[in-house]
Amino acid sequence: MFGSPVPPIAGMSTELDYDPIAVETKWQQRWAERGTNTLTDGQLRDAERPFYNLMMFPYPSAEGLHVGNMYAFTGADIYGRWKRLQGEQVFEPIGFDAFGIHSENFALRMGTHPMQLIPSNIRNFTRQLKRIGAMYDWNHTVDTTDPEYYRWTQWLFLQLFKAGLAEKKQAPVNWCPSCKTVLANEQVIGGACERCGTVVEQRTLSQWFFRITRYAERLLDNLRWIDWSETTRKAQENWIGRSEGAELRFTVASPWRASAGSAAATAVDEARAYHASHPENGGYEQHLEIPVFTTRADTIFGATFLVLAPEHPVVAWVTTPERAGEVAAYRERAAAMDLVTRKKTDKEKTGVSTGGYATNPATGERIPIWIADYVLMEYGTGAIMAVPGHDQRDFEFARQFGLGIRRVVAGPGESAATPLDEAYIGEGTLVNSGDFDGMPTEQSRHALTMWLAERGAGEPRVNYRLHDWCISRQRYWGPPIPVIYCDACGTVPVPESDLPVRLPLVDNYKPDESGISPLARAEDWYRVACPQCGGPARRETDVSDTFLDSAWYFLRYPSAHRADTPFDRELTKKWLPVNMYIGGEEHAVLHLLYARFITMALRDLGLVDFEEPFLTFRKHGLLIKEGSKMSKSRGNVVIPDQYIEKWGADTFRTYLMFLGPYQEGGDFRDQGLQGPYGLLNRLWDSIVPLDRLGTDPAPEALERKLHQTIRKVTEDIAALRYNTAIAALMEYLNAVREGGRKVNRAEVEPMVPLLAPFAPHIAEELWERLGHEGGIFSGHNWPAFDEDKARDAAVEVAVQVNGKLRARLMLPAGTGEDVARAAALADENVRRHMGNLTVRKAIYVPDRLLNLVVG
RNA sequence: GCCCGAGUGGCGGAAUGGCAGACGCGGGGGACUUAAAAUCCCUAGCCGGCAACGGCGUGUGGGUUCGACUCCCACCUCGGGCACCA
């Protein structure tokens, strides 16, 4: 029956049982030997169908590869393998984002120096990554802690510096008292440190910033055309936070002048500084204008007071001597408050009057100036015009302190005299607004702005929530910011020829409370000669944010070997922008925003030819375990190794993709692995031993199902619907093996490439056993489907009577309504439900459904 | 409070406005086996019925439609993001 055993061919496997570990070990070795997954620099240069398939590179933690990493990587790898089976030349690199607070904190906890710990983590991570069966190009990896990498990170800083996009400025910044460093706005989640969860303090420090705000408009506009997951786009849109309104200026009616030598000398200094940065206001001591940002210029007639943020530089200037004590006390209290408490919205409004007055440019009235912590220095101008009638916060404040409330908008059914129990936020028509009475609010916003503009009291303005990117970190484990401070020459960039500025080996790298970087302890490192004048100078001792390392790594991969340039012009042109980028949603406003900004800046500097780095981005979902979030404290974190040992990487990969829609995540259950294992095992069993395979052509019904399956798997993978693609393969194999029938080669052979993206090792093995040479991924081996062959000859048509299912009829595909109707009316059950009623109307969806409406 | 998602069998999850529950796990029964694994067959939303079949059923309430898991309105619950943003 089985024929005579085939004599073993040299190098061919003859094992009859599916042994995942043996198969996987064998193929991983072969891939490495053959260089299956690596591109030579020549291939990179000459590729005709380049496809850059990118996944967010990992931070190599000491805990090792987490199943979350593997989930992300596998989903991305499947896409890359699929593209490759379609004949594209796929570049799929991997690297390590190994600088940063997270690594450093871990090293501190372990008591091991990061310069020792990180390389060992990377080795361990690499070992794990090699087992998951991804087609990484191990010839083109990056490690952000390698001086040959970070020299270019520093180079990047210098390019931005030269372009005026990097500036050092004194600014209120987020300080994490636990990590003992400043954080970018994007790294503060709900007022707490993204890394450690500690409530963040506010400090005023001099820090390096990248002027990402200059790109706010373009970062926002491009979101309209880049092909990104909708949720990610939305997150960026919200983060950038564009709002259209006006800047309006209120003249201080009674500027109080500090007498020389008084305690208010600082106040005068602050006011001078304020004027220096607002030359448009005219000179100091001429008059003083306080600009406010508002989206509701239509309510200007209702602005009955001004509120400044406690930190606002003109506070001391407008405060009268009688109020100075209370104002100072309030400012101190506000400064001492942590951000979470300060930004709580449910607490009672607090504030104090400065005693100063300003003039409402619309009404000419004198209105009091207050300070309150509900006004934030970091948004808008740090000052607001308070319109208690039409802003709930201002309303509460006015109630609290007995300030005037005036209605200037009448909603539907309201008049100028309708009392206000709470702020009326909605639209309506203007009242109590002079000549503008009766004008609809939407229209009056512009009209009033223009009216005020004519009188020099304001102009239209767009405001963004986005802040400049603070990149200074008072930590050790990062690339030193390549700047030297010289008493004579000031801030001097390190000459490019002196890069990299190596991170020195410092034994005591622990951060401290002072806000001064650990590198400041390495005196023989930071004392240098000024590159300009040769005089004594000192290096910047802060390092840069990890997110700078990862903001350009995708540019480095193709040029990973190049010592002369960060990214080769021609290679970059060929391979970028990235064709497909897959990663986690948690980086929507961090990495993804920064990478876009850096790319735009490089484009403006003429260094790359595109301004969006990732044409297509897809976020993957999150895995949970047995219904609850995976976390170390719950002890339910899945470590891939043990599963790979038990089931093999192919089963594990396939299961991860099967357990739910990739872009939404899913629930990991140990029991679930059995299903995908069964698929692989049954496919193996259907093909091995080869001489048991039939050589007949597939019966028509199976051939049809095969073509339907090819179509479905192709479409589903393209849309990252991996779970349903796998389900289709299972369904097809069930049909092939139904009733234990003898399987023909023509029925199962095409399944091998269809399964290959998910389970590449077993696919290679079966492909080889089927007699193919050179490996399944060596060329265009993805099967094509034939629409004609995929078409069903007979279809089941549902018959409804008044919308309820009463029969199912097998009819030839393409049956016309008349024939279908006749068949339906011949059905006994249909007739029974119709009784003696007549058909009033029939809805016929060919090949699907016939609904008879009777009455 | 605002902005996104999502609520479907015992469970994970499928369904261009057209047969709800594909596929898988788990369960029950059976075949093969000394036995187990693997494999195969049958069964399986809930209620009633021996069955044919009927009724009910996609978080809740309404609406649009011949027909709604799918579209619209209101609400509830869960997850995520933002949050005194002027």
mmCIF file of C-alpha atoms in Angstrom, chain A residues 19-134:
data_model
loop_
_atom_site.group_PDB
_atom_site.id
_atom_site.type_symbol
_atom_site.label_atom_id
_atom_site.label_comp_id
_atom_site.label_asym_id
_atom_site.label_seq_id
_atom_site.Cartn_x
_atom_site.Cartn_y
_atom_site.Cartn_z
ATOM 1 C CA ASP A 19 9.629 17.210 15.616
ATOM 2 C CA PRO A 20 9.409 20.992 15.830
ATOM 3 C CA ILE A 21 12.668 21.534 17.668
ATOM 4 C CA ALA A 22 14.655 19.442 15.204
ATOM 5 C CA VAL A 23 13.070 21.190 12.240
ATOM 6 C CA GLU A 24 13.578 24.647 13.700
ATOM 7 C CA THR A 25 17.169 24.080 14.716
ATOM 8 C CA LYS A 26 17.947 22.734 11.282
ATOM 9 C CA TRP A 27 16.441 25.637 9.394
ATOM 10 C CA GLN A 28 17.763 28.348 11.626
ATOM 11 C CA GLN A 29 21.204 26.917 10.965
ATOM 12 C CA ARG A 30 20.587 26.713 7.246
ATOM 13 C CA TRP A 31 19.294 30.259 7.067
ATOM 14 C CA ALA A 32 22.404 31.457 8.849
ATOM 15 C CA GLU A 33 24.693 29.400 6.602
ATOM 16 C CA ARG A 34 22.979 30.408 3.406
ATOM 17 C CA GLY A 35 22.554 34.028 4.406
ATOM 18 C CA THR A 36 18.879 33.617 3.574
ATOM 19 C CA ASN A 37 17.785 36.608 5.574
ATOM 20 C CA THR A 38 20.701 38.938 5.139
ATOM 21 C CA LEU A 39 21.281 41.362 2.361
ATOM 22 C CA THR A 40 24.798 42.191 1.305
ATOM 23 C CA ASP A 41 25.639 45.836 0.862
ATOM 24 C CA GLY A 42 25.656 45.134 -2.866
ATOM 25 C CA GLN A 43 22.149 43.696 -2.713
ATOM 26 C CA LEU A 44 20.994 46.675 -0.737
ATOM 27 C CA ARG A 45 22.443 48.984 -3.332
ATOM 28 C CA ASP A 46 21.078 47.156 -6.362
ATOM 29 C CA ALA A 47 17.699 45.949 -5.112
ATOM 30 C CA GLU A 48 15.014 46.268 -7.746
ATOM 31 C CA ARG A 49 11.979 45.637 -5.593
ATOM 32 C CA PRO A 50 13.028 46.993 -2.202
ATOM 33 C CA PHE A 51 10.613 46.641 0.655
ATOM 34 C CA TYR A 52 11.630 48.047 4.017
ATOM 35 C CA ASN A 53 9.771 46.140 6.686
ATOM 36 C CA LEU A 54 10.379 47.694 10.057
ATOM 37 C CA MET A 55 9.427 46.864 13.599
ATOM 38 C CA MET A 56 10.037 49.064 16.609
ATOM 39 C CA PHE A 57 13.382 47.995 17.969
ATOM 40 C CA PRO A 58 13.394 46.733 21.534
ATOM 41 C CA TYR A 59 14.986 47.907 24.668
ATOM 42 C CA PRO A 60 17.044 44.832 25.690
ATOM 43 C CA SER A 61 15.919 44.312 29.241
ATOM 44 C CA ALA A 62 17.699 41.943 31.569
ATOM 45 C CA GLU A 63 14.447 40.054 32.042
ATOM 46 C CA GLY A 64 14.748 39.009 28.444
ATOM 47 C CA LEU A 65 12.296 38.820 25.612
ATOM 48 C CA HIS A 66 8.753 39.321 26.774
ATOM 49 C CA VAL A 67 5.847 37.747 24.933
ATOM 50 C CA GLY A 68 4.657 41.268 24.168
ATOM 51 C CA ASN A 69 7.846 41.874 22.185
ATOM 52 C CA MET A 70 7.434 38.597 20.411
ATOM 53 C CA TYR A 71 3.825 39.303 19.565
ATOM 54 C CA ALA A 72 4.809 42.610 18.001
ATOM 55 C CA PHE A 73 7.798 41.192 16.154
ATOM 56 C CA THR A 74 6.015 38.125 14.863
ATOM 57 C CA GLY A 75 3.165 40.142 13.421
ATOM 58 C CA ALA A 76 5.640 42.355 11.630
ATOM 59 C CA ASP A 77 7.751 39.419 10.488
ATOM 60 C CA ILE A 78 4.742 37.692 8.978
ATOM 61 C CA TYR A 79 4.085 40.714 6.855
ATOM 62 C CA GLY A 80 7.707 40.816 5.735
ATOM 63 C CA ARG A 81 7.821 37.117 4.927
ATOM 64 C CA TRP A 82 4.619 37.400 2.979
ATOM 65 C CA LYS A 83 6.007 40.285 0.927
ATOM 66 C CA ARG A 84 9.071 38.219 0.306
ATOM 67 C CA LEU A 85 7.072 35.231 -0.885
ATOM 68 C CA GLN A 86 5.520 37.639 -3.331
ATOM 69 C CA GLY A 87 8.908 38.369 -4.786
ATOM 70 C CA GLU A 88 9.861 41.576 -3.007
ATOM 71 C CA GLN A 89 13.340 42.087 -1.675
ATOM 72 C CA VAL A 90 12.567 42.566 1.959
ATOM 73 C CA PHE A 91 14.922 44.294 4.340
ATOM 74 C CA GLU A 92 13.964 43.411 7.890
ATOM 75 C CA PRO A 93 16.499 44.650 10.391
ATOM 76 C CA ILE A 94 16.509 44.581 14.168
ATOM 77 C CA GLY A 95 18.511 46.472 16.739
ATOM 78 C CA PHE A 96 18.729 47.547 20.325
ATOM 79 C CA ASP A 97 17.553 50.717 21.965
ATOM 80 C CA ALA A 98 19.843 50.221 24.886
ATOM 81 C CA PHE A 99 20.504 53.665 26.294
ATOM 82 C CA GLY A 100 18.198 55.346 28.726
ATOM 83 C CA ILE A 101 16.822 55.656 32.178
ATOM 84 C CA HIS A 102 15.197 52.260 32.165
ATOM 85 C CA SER A 103 18.488 50.461 31.486
ATOM 86 C CA GLU A 104 20.317 52.642 33.928
ATOM 87 C CA ASN A 105 17.813 52.177 36.731
ATOM 88 C CA PHE A 106 18.014 48.469 36.237
ATOM 89 C CA ALA A 107 21.804 48.518 36.344
ATOM 90 C CA LEU A 108 21.646 50.523 39.571
ATOM 91 C CA ARG A 109 19.322 47.992 41.103
ATOM 92 C CA MET A 110 21.542 45.121 40.096
ATOM 93 C CA GLY A 111 24.667 46.891 41.221
ATOM 94 C CA THR A 112 26.257 46.191 37.857
ATOM 95 C CA HIS A 113 27.705 48.892 35.674
ATOM 96 C CA PRO A 114 25.604 49.443 32.529
ATOM 97 C CA MET A 115 28.707 49.171 30.391
ATOM 98 C CA GLN A 116 28.885 45.557 31.500
ATOM 99 C CA LEU A 117 25.227 44.809 31.936
ATOM 100 C CA ILE A 118 23.931 46.079 28.615
ATOM 101 C CA PRO A 119 26.216 44.031 26.355
ATOM 102 C CA SER A 120 25.255 40.909 28.256
ATOM 103 C CA ASN A 121 21.569 41.807 27.939
ATOM 104 C CA ILE A 122 22.030 42.294 24.232
ATOM 105 C CA ARG A 123 23.684 38.903 23.888
ATOM 106 C CA ASN A 124 20.845 37.267 25.745
ATOM 107 C CA PHE A 125 18.232 39.131 23.747
ATOM 108 C CA THR A 126 19.935 38.210 20.513
ATOM 109 C CA ARG A 127 19.925 34.542 21.473
ATOM 110 C CA GLN A 128 16.195 34.728 22.182
ATOM 111 C CA LEU A 129 15.428 36.680 19.055
ATOM 112 C CA LYS A 130 17.146 34.087 16.938
ATOM 113 C CA ARG A 131 14.751 31.430 18.157
ATOM 114 C CA ILE A 132 11.489 33.100 17.205
ATOM 115 C CA GLY A 133 11.974 32.483 13.533
ATOM 116 C CA ALA A 134 11.954 36.057 12.333
#
